[in-house]
Short mmCIF file of C-alpha atoms in Angstrom, two decimals:
data_model
loop_
_atom_site.label_atom_id
_atom_site.label_comp_id
_atom_site.label_asym_id
_atom_site.label_seq_id
_atom_site.Cartn_x
_atom_site.Cartn_y
_atom_site.Cartn_z
CA UNK I 29 26.36 -17.07 -32.91
CA UNK I 30 23.77 -19.62 -33.50
CA UNK I 31 20.25 -19.37 -32.15
CA UNK I 32 20.97 -22.72 -30.02
CA UNK I 33 24.27 -21.26 -28.59
CA UNK I 34 22.38 -18.08 -27.62
CA UNK I 35 19.85 -19.75 -25.97
CA UNK I 36 22.10 -22.10 -24.27
CA UNK I 37 24.03 -19.36 -22.93
CA UNK I 38 20.78 -17.70 -21.76
CA UNK I 39 20.02 -20.55 -19.74
CA UNK I 40 23.22 -20.88 -18.20
CA UNK I 41 23.09 -17.39 -16.92
CA UNK I 42 19.91 -18.09 -15.61
CA UNK I 43 21.12 -20.82 -13.76
CA UNK I 44 23.95 -19.08 -12.40
CA UNK I 45 21.78 -16.27 -11.36
CA UNK I 46 19.53 -18.82 -9.66
CA UNK I 47 22.71 -20.04 -7.54
CA UNK I 48 23.19 -16.48 -6.35
CA UNK I 49 19.60 -16.15 -4.61
CA UNK I 50 20.64 -18.16 -1.60
CA UNK I 51 23.82 -16.93 -1.17
CA UNK I 52 22.42 -13.10 -1.17
CA UNK I 53 19.45 -14.16 1.02
CA UNK I 54 21.89 -15.80 3.49
CA UNK I 55 24.18 -12.92 3.71
CA UNK I 56 21.27 -10.67 4.30
CA UNK I 57 19.35 -12.42 6.96
CA UNK I 58 22.16 -14.09 8.73
CA UNK I 59 24.99 -11.28 8.57
CA UNK I 60 22.94 -8.27 7.38
CA UNK I 61 25.18 -8.07 4.45
CA UNK I 62 23.27 -6.23 1.69
CA UNK I 63 24.42 -7.09 -1.76
CA UNK I 64 23.91 -4.96 -5.01
CA UNK I 65 25.49 -4.77 -8.57
CA UNK I 66 26.32 -1.00 -9.45
CA UNK I 67 24.32 0.32 -6.53
CA UNK I 68 21.15 -1.98 -7.73
CA UNK I 69 20.42 -4.04 -4.64
CA UNK I 70 19.36 -7.85 -5.45
CA UNK I 71 18.37 -8.50 -2.25
CA UNK I 72 14.66 -10.36 -2.53
CA UNK I 73 15.08 -10.26 -6.15
CA UNK I 74 14.22 -12.86 -8.95
CA UNK I 75 16.46 -14.34 -11.58
CA UNK I 76 15.36 -12.08 -14.06
CA UNK I 77 15.88 -8.97 -11.77
CA UNK I 78 19.49 -10.06 -11.17
CA UNK I 79 20.20 -10.52 -14.79
CA UNK I 80 18.64 -7.11 -15.28
CA UNK I 81 20.96 -5.52 -12.72
CA UNK I 82 23.81 -6.54 -14.32
CA UNK I 83 22.65 -5.18 -17.75
CA UNK I 84 22.41 -1.75 -16.26
CA UNK I 85 26.09 -1.62 -16.30
CA UNK I 86 26.24 -1.76 -19.88
CA UNK I 87 23.75 0.66 -20.16
CA UNK I 88 25.60 3.50 -18.55
CA UNK I 89 29.33 2.39 -18.70
CA UNK I 90 29.34 0.38 -22.45
CA UNK I 91 31.11 -2.29 -20.57
CA UNK I 92 29.43 -5.83 -20.31
CA UNK I 93 28.93 -7.48 -16.70
CA UNK I 94 27.74 -11.00 -16.36
CA UNK I 95 26.76 -13.26 -13.83
CA UNK I 96 29.68 -15.17 -14.47
CA UNK I 97 31.96 -12.26 -13.26
CA UNK I 98 30.16 -11.47 -10.17
CA UNK I 99 29.38 -14.92 -8.79
CA UNK I 100 32.58 -15.95 -7.82
CA UNK I 101 32.77 -12.57 -5.98
CA UNK I 102 29.56 -13.60 -3.88
CA UNK I 103 31.00 -17.24 -3.41
CA UNK I 104 33.97 -15.97 -1.77
CA UNK I 105 32.34 -13.29 0.08
CA UNK I 106 30.16 -15.72 1.66
CA UNK I 107 33.51 -17.42 2.92
CA UNK I 108 34.68 -14.23 4.91
CA UNK I 109 33.70 -12.81 8.14
CA UNK I 110 31.77 -10.00 7.05
CA UNK I 111 28.92 -8.22 8.74
CA UNK I 112 26.59 -5.52 8.58
CA UNK I 113 27.71 -3.78 5.26
CA UNK I 114 26.51 -2.74 1.70
CA UNK I 115 28.92 -4.81 -0.94
CA UNK I 116 28.84 -4.05 -4.46
CA UNK I 117 29.72 -7.02 -6.36
CA UNK I 118 29.62 -5.13 -9.73
CA UNK I 119 32.09 -3.12 -8.83
CA UNK I 120 34.23 -5.59 -6.83
CA UNK I 121 34.13 -7.93 -10.06
CA UNK I 122 35.14 -4.76 -12.28
CA UNK I 123 38.09 -3.69 -9.74
CA UNK I 124 39.17 -7.43 -9.74
CA UNK I 125 39.29 -7.39 -13.57
CA UNK I 126 41.26 -4.31 -13.72
CA UNK I 127 43.89 -4.56 -10.85
CA UNK I 128 43.50 -7.98 -8.87
CA UNK I 129 43.94 -11.07 -11.10
CA UNK I 130 47.73 -11.21 -10.17
CA UNK I 131 46.40 -12.22 -6.57
CA UNK I 132 44.22 -14.84 -5.00
CA UNK I 133 40.56 -13.64 -5.30
CA UNK I 134 39.81 -13.93 -1.66
CA UNK I 135 43.01 -12.11 -0.79
CA UNK I 136 41.78 -9.51 -2.93
CA UNK I 137 38.58 -9.26 -1.42
CA UNK I 138 39.83 -9.28 2.15
CA UNK I 139 41.94 -6.43 1.18
CA UNK I 140 38.76 -4.46 -0.16
CA UNK I 141 36.92 -5.43 2.74
CA UNK I 142 39.60 -4.96 5.28
CA UNK I 143 37.28 -1.89 7.22
CA UNK I 144 34.04 -3.99 6.83
CA UNK I 145 32.59 -4.97 10.66
CA UNK I 146 33.40 -8.25 11.71
CA UNK I 147 30.39 -9.03 13.95
CA UNK I 148 26.87 -8.64 13.96
CA UNK I 149 25.27 -5.68 15.95
CA UNK I 150 23.82 -6.36 19.26
CA UNK I 151 20.25 -4.91 20.42
CA UNK I 152 16.79 -4.28 19.43
CA UNK I 153 17.32 -1.14 17.63
CA UNK I 154 15.06 1.93 17.23
CA UNK I 155 11.26 1.81 17.28
CA UNK I 156 9.45 3.59 14.43
CA UNK I 157 5.98 4.98 14.40
CA UNK I 158 4.33 6.23 11.25
CA UNK I 159 1.90 8.94 12.07
CA UNK I 160 -0.44 8.89 9.02
CA UNK I 161 -0.89 6.17 6.57
CA UNK I 162 -1.47 7.53 3.14
CA UNK I 163 0.48 7.37 0.19
CA UNK I 164 4.08 7.98 1.57
CA UNK I 165 3.00 6.26 4.86
CA UNK I 166 2.19 2.92 2.88
CA UNK I 167 5.33 3.10 1.15
CA UNK I 168 7.65 3.60 4.25
CA UNK I 169 5.99 0.91 5.77
CA UNK I 170 6.77 -1.55 2.79
CA UNK I 171 10.51 -0.40 2.56
CA UNK I 172 10.74 -0.93 6.30
CA UNK I 173 9.24 -3.89 6.33
CA UNK I 174 11.54 -5.29 3.46
CA UNK I 175 14.70 -4.31 5.54
CA UNK I 176 13.76 -6.09 8.94
CA UNK I 177 15.16 -9.55 7.31
CA UNK I 178 18.42 -8.26 7.61
CA UNK I 179 18.32 -7.39 11.29
CA UNK I 180 18.38 -3.74 10.62
CA UNK I 181 18.14 -1.64 13.48
CA UNK I 182 14.92 0.15 12.48
CA UNK I 183 11.62 -1.72 13.56
CA UNK I 184 8.23 -0.49 12.59
CA UNK I 185 6.01 -1.00 15.65
CA UNK I 186 2.97 1.17 15.17
CA UNK I 187 0.91 3.14 12.87
CA UNK I 188 -1.29 6.15 14.21
CA UNK I 189 -4.64 6.84 12.24
CA UNK I 190 -8.04 8.28 12.93
CA UNK I 191 -10.35 5.50 13.11
CA UNK I 192 -12.67 5.73 9.89
CA UNK I 193 -15.12 2.82 10.26
CA UNK I 194 -15.86 -0.38 12.16
CA UNK I 195 -13.79 -2.42 9.63
CA UNK I 196 -10.72 0.03 9.66
CA UNK I 197 -8.28 -2.48 10.74
CA UNK I 198 -9.18 -4.59 7.70
CA UNK I 199 -9.60 -1.60 5.17
CA UNK I 200 -5.93 -0.54 6.31
CA UNK I 201 -4.54 -3.94 5.90
CA UNK I 202 -5.96 -4.02 2.39
CA UNK I 203 -4.40 -0.82 1.22
CA UNK I 204 -1.06 -1.91 2.39
CA UNK I 205 -1.52 -5.30 0.56
CA UNK I 206 -2.60 -3.74 -2.80
CA UNK I 207 -1.38 -0.56 -4.75
CA UNK I 208 -2.79 0.75 -8.01
CA UNK I 209 0.54 2.33 -9.13
CA UNK I 210 3.22 0.16 -6.94
CA UNK I 211 1.58 -3.54 -7.01
CA UNK I 212 1.00 -5.98 -4.72
CA UNK I 213 2.84 -6.40 -1.43
CA UNK I 214 5.75 -8.64 -1.47
CA UNK I 215 4.84 -11.01 1.05
CA UNK I 216 2.02 -11.98 3.50
CA UNK I 217 -0.23 -9.95 5.50
CA UNK I 218 -2.79 -10.73 8.07
CA UNK I 219 -4.90 -8.94 10.24
CA UNK I 220 -4.94 -9.49 14.15
CA UNK I 221 -8.07 -7.93 15.69
CA UNK I 222 -7.77 -9.12 19.11
CA UNK I 223 -4.53 -7.18 19.42
CA UNK I 224 -5.55 -4.34 16.76
CA UNK I 225 -2.45 -5.00 14.71
CA UNK I 226 -1.20 -5.77 11.25
CA UNK I 227 1.09 -8.76 11.03
CA UNK I 228 3.40 -8.25 7.63
CA UNK I 229 6.11 -10.72 6.77
CA UNK I 230 6.30 -11.45 10.78
CA UNK I 231 6.33 -7.86 11.54
CA UNK I 232 3.65 -7.20 14.14
CA UNK I 233 2.58 -3.43 13.50
CA UNK I 234 0.00 -1.71 16.09
CA UNK I 235 -2.78 0.15 14.76
CA UNK I 236 -3.16 3.06 17.21
CA UNK I 237 -6.17 5.35 16.97
CA UNK I 238 -5.93 8.84 18.22
CA UNK I 239 -7.06 12.34 17.21
CA UNK I 240 -3.99 14.20 18.21
CA UNK I 241 -0.20 13.46 18.75
CA UNK I 242 0.24 14.56 22.27
CA UNK I 243 -2.62 12.28 23.60
CA UNK I 244 -0.58 8.89 22.94
CA UNK I 245 1.43 6.84 25.55
CA UNK I 246 3.51 4.73 23.31
CA UNK I 247 5.37 2.90 26.32
CA UNK I 248 1.74 1.31 26.92
CA UNK I 249 2.19 -0.47 23.44
CA UNK I 250 5.96 -1.47 24.51
CA UNK I 251 7.35 1.42 22.49
CA UNK I 252 9.91 3.63 23.63
CA UNK I 253 12.62 6.26 22.46
CA UNK I 254 10.77 5.86 19.12
CA UNK I 255 11.34 7.93 15.71
CA UNK I 256 8.05 9.37 14.85
CA UNK I 257 7.54 9.84 11.12
CA UNK I 258 4.56 12.29 10.54
CA UNK I 259 3.23 11.76 6.95
CA UNK I 260 0.11 13.94 7.47
CA UNK I 261 1.65 17.35 6.75
CA UNK I 262 -0.79 18.81 9.08
CA UNK I 263 1.86 20.22 11.20
CA UNK I 264 4.76 21.96 9.18
CA UNK I 265 6.98 23.81 11.74
CA UNK I 266 8.73 22.83 15.06
CA UNK I 267 5.78 24.46 17.20
CA UNK I 268 3.20 22.27 15.65
CA UNK I 269 5.67 18.96 15.36
CA UNK I 270 6.54 19.27 18.88
CA UNK I 271 3.17 18.04 19.77
CA UNK I 272 4.76 14.66 19.08
CA UNK I 273 7.48 15.05 21.76
CA UNK I 274 4.96 15.84 24.23
CA UNK I 275 3.80 11.84 24.00
CA UNK I 276 5.43 9.26 26.16
CA UNK I 277 7.78 7.49 24.45
CA UNK I 278 8.98 9.75 21.91
CA UNK I 279 12.61 10.47 21.22
CA UNK I 280 12.47 12.22 17.63
CA UNK I 281 10.12 13.57 14.95
CA UNK I 282 10.71 13.58 11.11
CA UNK I 283 8.26 15.31 8.93
CA UNK I 284 7.78 13.89 5.21
CA UNK I 285 6.89 17.36 3.64
CA UNK I 286 8.72 20.85 3.51
CA UNK I 287 9.39 22.19 6.73
CA UNK I 288 8.54 25.73 7.61
CA UNK I 289 10.35 28.50 9.72
CA UNK I 290 13.77 27.50 11.15
CA UNK I 291 13.11 23.66 10.70
CA UNK I 292 16.19 22.04 8.93
CA UNK I 293 15.34 20.64 5.50
CA UNK I 294 17.23 17.65 4.81
CA UNK I 295 18.02 15.97 1.60
CA UNK I 296 19.76 12.65 2.34
CA UNK I 297 23.11 12.81 0.32
CA UNK I 298 23.63 16.31 0.40
CA UNK I 299 23.09 17.97 3.85
CA UNK I 300 22.43 15.17 6.22
CA UNK I 301 25.68 16.04 7.95
CA UNK I 302 23.95 19.42 9.03
CA UNK I 303 21.90 17.21 11.68
CA UNK I 304 23.09 17.17 15.28
CA UNK I 305 22.24 15.57 18.21
CA UNK I 306 20.32 18.16 19.57
CA UNK I 307 17.75 18.33 16.25
CA UNK I 308 14.75 16.49 17.76
CA UNK I 309 12.67 17.78 14.91
CA UNK I 310 13.57 17.55 11.19
CA UNK I 311 11.69 17.78 7.59
CA UNK I 312 12.77 15.59 4.68
CA UNK I 313 11.82 18.39 2.31
CA UNK I 314 9.47 17.54 -0.47
CA UNK I 315 10.12 14.94 -3.32
CA UNK I 316 10.82 17.70 -5.79
CA UNK I 317 13.46 19.16 -3.77
CA UNK I 318 14.84 15.79 -3.22
CA UNK I 319 14.90 15.28 -6.73
CA UNK I 320 16.65 18.22 -7.97
CA UNK I 321 18.98 19.08 -5.27
CA UNK I 322 21.56 16.33 -5.44
CA UNK I 323 21.86 17.43 -9.31
CA UNK I 324 22.10 20.90 -8.75
CA UNK I 325 24.78 20.15 -6.32
CA UNK I 326 26.89 17.99 -8.74
CA UNK I 327 26.39 20.32 -11.54
CA UNK I 328 27.52 23.59 -9.24
CA UNK I 329 30.54 21.62 -7.75
CA UNK I 330 31.79 20.94 -11.34
CA UNK I 331 30.82 23.78 -13.18
CA UNK I 332 29.67 26.48 -11.10
CA UNK I 333 25.77 27.96 -11.16
CA UNK I 334 24.97 31.39 -12.17
CA UNK I 335 21.32 30.98 -12.03
CA UNK I 336 18.35 28.81 -13.56
CA UNK I 337 14.82 27.98 -13.51
CA UNK I 338 13.25 24.85 -12.49
CA UNK I 339 9.69 23.72 -14.18
CA UNK I 340 8.21 20.85 -12.48
CA UNK I 341 5.99 18.52 -14.67
CA UNK I 342 4.21 16.76 -11.49
CA UNK I 343 1.57 13.78 -11.40
CA UNK I 344 -1.58 14.81 -9.56
CA UNK I 345 -1.95 14.25 -5.91
CA UNK I 346 -4.76 13.98 -3.30
CA UNK I 347 -4.44 17.68 -2.79
CA UNK I 348 -6.45 18.12 -6.19
CA UNK I 349 -9.94 17.41 -7.13
CA UNK I 350 -11.08 14.21 -8.98
CA UNK I 351 -13.68 16.64 -10.62
CA UNK I 352 -14.21 20.30 -10.92
CA UNK I 353 -14.92 21.67 -7.30
CA UNK I 354 -14.09 24.54 -4.92
CA UNK I 355 -10.53 24.39 -3.81
CA UNK I 356 -8.90 27.06 -1.53
CA UNK I 357 -5.89 27.21 -4.24
CA UNK I 358 -6.18 28.92 -7.64
CA UNK I 359 -6.65 26.27 -10.46
CA UNK I 360 -6.25 23.13 -8.16
CA UNK I 361 -9.90 22.97 -7.92
CA UNK I 362 -10.25 21.75 -11.41
CA UNK I 363 -10.43 18.05 -12.34
CA UNK I 364 -6.89 16.66 -12.03
CA UNK I 365 -7.34 13.49 -14.21
CA UNK I 366 -8.45 15.57 -17.13
CA UNK I 367 -6.39 18.55 -17.13
CA UNK I 368 -2.79 20.14 -17.12
CA UNK I 369 -2.79 22.53 -14.17
CA UNK I 370 -0.51 25.57 -13.98
CA UNK I 371 0.26 25.88 -10.11
CA UNK I 372 3.12 27.00 -7.62
CA UNK I 373 5.82 24.99 -6.33
CA UNK I 374 8.22 25.83 -3.58
CA UNK I 375 10.94 23.78 -4.46
CA UNK I 376 13.43 26.10 -6.03
CA UNK I 377 13.09 28.30 -3.01
CA UNK I 378 13.54 25.17 -0.71
CA UNK I 379 16.65 24.17 -2.47
CA UNK I 380 18.35 27.28 -0.55
CA UNK I 381 17.66 25.47 2.80
CA UNK I 382 19.88 22.55 1.70
CA UNK I 383 22.31 24.44 -0.48
CA UNK I 384 22.76 27.89 0.83
CA UNK I 385 25.28 28.61 -1.61
CA UNK I 386 22.46 28.64 -4.30
CA UNK I 387 20.41 31.23 -2.51
CA UNK I 388 18.55 33.72 -4.98
CA UNK I 389 19.52 31.81 -7.99
CA UNK I 390 16.66 29.72 -8.52
CA UNK I 391 13.23 30.50 -9.85
CA UNK I 392 10.50 27.70 -10.06
CA UNK I 393 7.11 26.89 -11.16
CA UNK I 394 4.95 23.55 -11.55
CA UNK I 395 2.39 21.77 -13.95
CA UNK I 396 0.15 19.12 -12.47
CA UNK I 397 -0.31 16.61 -15.14
CA UNK I 398 -3.11 13.60 -15.37
CA UNK I 399 -0.83 10.74 -14.58
CA UNK I 400 -0.73 9.24 -10.96
CA UNK I 401 2.61 8.87 -10.33
CA UNK I 402 6.34 9.90 -11.46
CA UNK I 403 7.05 13.37 -12.21
CA UNK I 404 9.95 15.41 -13.95
CA UNK I 405 11.91 18.53 -13.23
CA UNK I 406 13.36 20.36 -16.06
CA UNK I 407 16.42 22.34 -15.11
CA UNK I 408 17.17 25.20 -17.30
CA UNK I 409 20.65 26.32 -16.21
CA UNK I 410 22.97 29.13 -16.90
CA UNK I 411 26.79 27.79 -15.74
CA UNK I 412 29.75 29.69 -14.76
CA UNK I 413 31.67 27.94 -17.69
CA UNK I 414 31.14 26.67 -21.18
CA UNK I 415 30.48 22.70 -21.13
CA UNK I 416 29.68 20.39 -24.09
CA UNK I 417 26.66 17.75 -23.79
CA UNK I 418 29.35 14.69 -23.76
CA UNK I 419 31.09 16.48 -20.69
CA UNK I 420 27.92 17.24 -18.86
CA UNK I 421 26.41 13.79 -19.28
CA UNK I 422 29.78 11.84 -18.59
CA UNK I 423 30.10 13.52 -15.34
CA UNK I 424 26.39 12.93 -14.26
CA UNK I 425 26.57 9.32 -15.13
CA UNK I 426 29.98 9.06 -13.26
CA UNK I 427 28.18 10.66 -10.31
CA UNK I 428 25.44 7.83 -10.60
CA UNK I 429 27.91 5.03 -10.55
CA UNK I 430 30.69 5.90 -8.31
CA UNK I 431 30.03 9.08 -5.97
CA UNK I 432 28.92 9.70 -2.78
CA UNK I 433 25.46 10.82 -4.15
CA UNK I 434 25.01 7.26 -6.11
CA UNK I 435 21.70 6.52 -4.36
CA UNK I 436 20.34 9.97 -4.91
CA UNK I 437 21.31 10.51 -8.62
CA UNK I 438 20.68 8.01 -11.46
CA UNK I 439 21.08 8.22 -15.12
CA UNK I 440 19.17 6.74 -17.90
CA UNK I 441 20.32 6.48 -21.65
CA UNK I 442 17.32 4.70 -23.06
CA UNK I 443 15.63 6.16 -26.21
CA UNK I 444 12.23 4.74 -25.21
CA UNK I 445 12.10 5.90 -21.84
CA UNK I 446 8.60 7.22 -20.56
CA UNK I 447 7.46 7.96 -17.29
CA UNK I 448 6.00 4.71 -16.37
CA UNK I 449 9.39 3.16 -16.52
CA UNK I 450 10.49 4.84 -13.35
CA UNK I 451 7.81 3.65 -11.45
CA UNK I 452 9.56 2.06 -8.20
CA UNK I 453 12.89 3.92 -8.80
CA UNK I 454 14.90 4.10 -5.46
CA UNK I 455 16.86 7.05 -6.69
CA UNK I 456 15.74 10.70 -5.69
CA UNK I 457 15.97 11.62 -9.49
CA UNK I 458 17.20 9.75 -12.70
CA UNK I 459 18.91 12.24 -15.08
CA UNK I 460 17.56 11.31 -18.78
CA UNK I 461 21.02 11.73 -20.73
CA UNK I 462 19.38 11.72 -24.05
CA UNK I 463 17.39 14.54 -23.34
CA UNK I 464 20.24 16.69 -22.17
CA UNK I 465 20.52 20.04 -24.17
CA UNK I 466 23.65 22.23 -23.87
CA UNK I 467 24.64 25.71 -25.61
CA UNK I 468 27.76 27.22 -24.34
CA UNK I 469 27.19 27.74 -20.76
CA UNK I 470 23.60 27.15 -20.97
CA UNK I 471 21.98 23.68 -20.22
CA UNK I 472 18.93 22.04 -19.84
CA UNK I 473 18.48 18.84 -17.85
CA UNK I 474 15.62 16.44 -17.37
CA UNK I 475 15.33 14.59 -14.42
CA UNK I 476 12.51 11.78 -13.68
CA UNK I 477 11.60 10.83 -10.27
CA UNK I 478 9.23 8.67 -8.77
CA UNK I 479 7.17 11.46 -6.35
CA UNK I 480 6.00 8.43 -4.10
CA UNK I 481 8.60 5.66 -3.93
CA UNK I 482 12.03 7.66 -4.79
CA UNK I 483 11.12 10.23 -2.19
CA UNK I 484 10.05 7.33 0.45
CA UNK I 485 13.40 5.75 -0.21
CA UNK I 486 15.15 9.09 0.84
CA UNK I 487 13.11 9.31 3.89
CA UNK I 488 14.45 6.03 4.74
CA UNK I 489 17.73 6.81 4.24
CA UNK I 490 17.46 9.78 6.65
CA UNK I 491 15.77 7.52 9.16
CA UNK I 492 18.60 5.41 8.83
CA UNK I 493 21.06 8.14 9.47
CA UNK I 494 19.26 9.31 12.38
CA UNK I 495 19.24 5.60 14.17
CA UNK I 496 22.78 4.90 13.18
CA UNK I 497 21.93 1.99 10.91
CA UNK I 498 23.15 2.99 7.57
CA UNK I 499 25.46 0.23 6.15
CA UNK I 500 29.05 1.05 5.41
CA UNK I 501 29.57 0.61 1.63
CA UNK I 502 32.33 -1.19 0.00
CA UNK I 503 34.66 -1.19 -2.02
CA UNK I 504 35.55 2.26 -0.97
CA UNK I 505 35.65 4.43 -4.14
#
């Protein structure tokens, strides 16, 4: 194909992708319909982002998917009476090409979306409070704010912090606006000093100053029956976290760290079915536990797992020192930006809380490395049966595209992928297919994960489950 034809085709694809943006935006804002392409959400995305989402399918399946395939699906979808759903137009286009072309497109979509909600959800939804506003707290705020445009039934109403200085409010807003790892906030942020609030994309977020959870009366801020997300890690067991329940206006508490004692550690997509109405305090486990448990479950379900070792190569965190200084833990006092630091991880033991069938089968350790974000878990596993590299990778790539753990497991086949390429990944973990090693019944899997943003996405998924705001997914597998 000539250079002129290639460029002309590219411009045409750009034009079609540009035409998709208002349709995607209308469906999201007016009907709370979230559009994706093979699980890659294209709400509030640019023309190039939409085209890249279509290319993802080719990377995994080898099959070309173009905006020319999905645009008619999107047009027809806008004519249907569908509300409050997650619709994957990539999968619908593939399914229509395989089995539906002998029927009208609208008729095909009506059949595929027959079980989708037919009207909008009423009510104000659930109030959310972020207790602590550090790395995870600010990323949770960004995600929650981005989702309110679709009328999601969660609203970020307040953050709770200790006042640091006279210009504390301005500094909090500035940290939300700018991030050295994740870039600028997508939208506008203003400071309302009179009402001690941050206004982000139309969301009024009260900033509450408090020294202890049980001293706050949230109802005085118009907040009631709130889901409080504790990002401080100061309290890790049920007794400590119950302080939040003593505050007026709190209904439930979610910890963004591994829970201790009998506290349920939830990995969304794996054991969220264990949550009951009586569970008022829950843990979202750790970033590493979230990264490895879905992959371990997938492998164990298919091939069986005898035992294994998890080695975590983890970015440094605020718990370490910038320069050599005293630290209560061994080695963590050494300068984080200058050293690889061997340290402990509880992730391997924590697996048993989400997957009891793997109790006693895993060991683990960790190495902190001089990168600010994105980590890797190396899973050295002995299986109950022999397997080939192709069989294992084919299975895990299928899980990434078609299984109920699609949002938890992603898959990469790029020969040039490095850690920075996974900044902003929404998956709990991304299997690096080219790095997979298999010999008989032994295998080594390399799983990348954005230990900040990917984990925060998992936390939000638990929040959606707790508040009944998880969107049903179509087409059904």
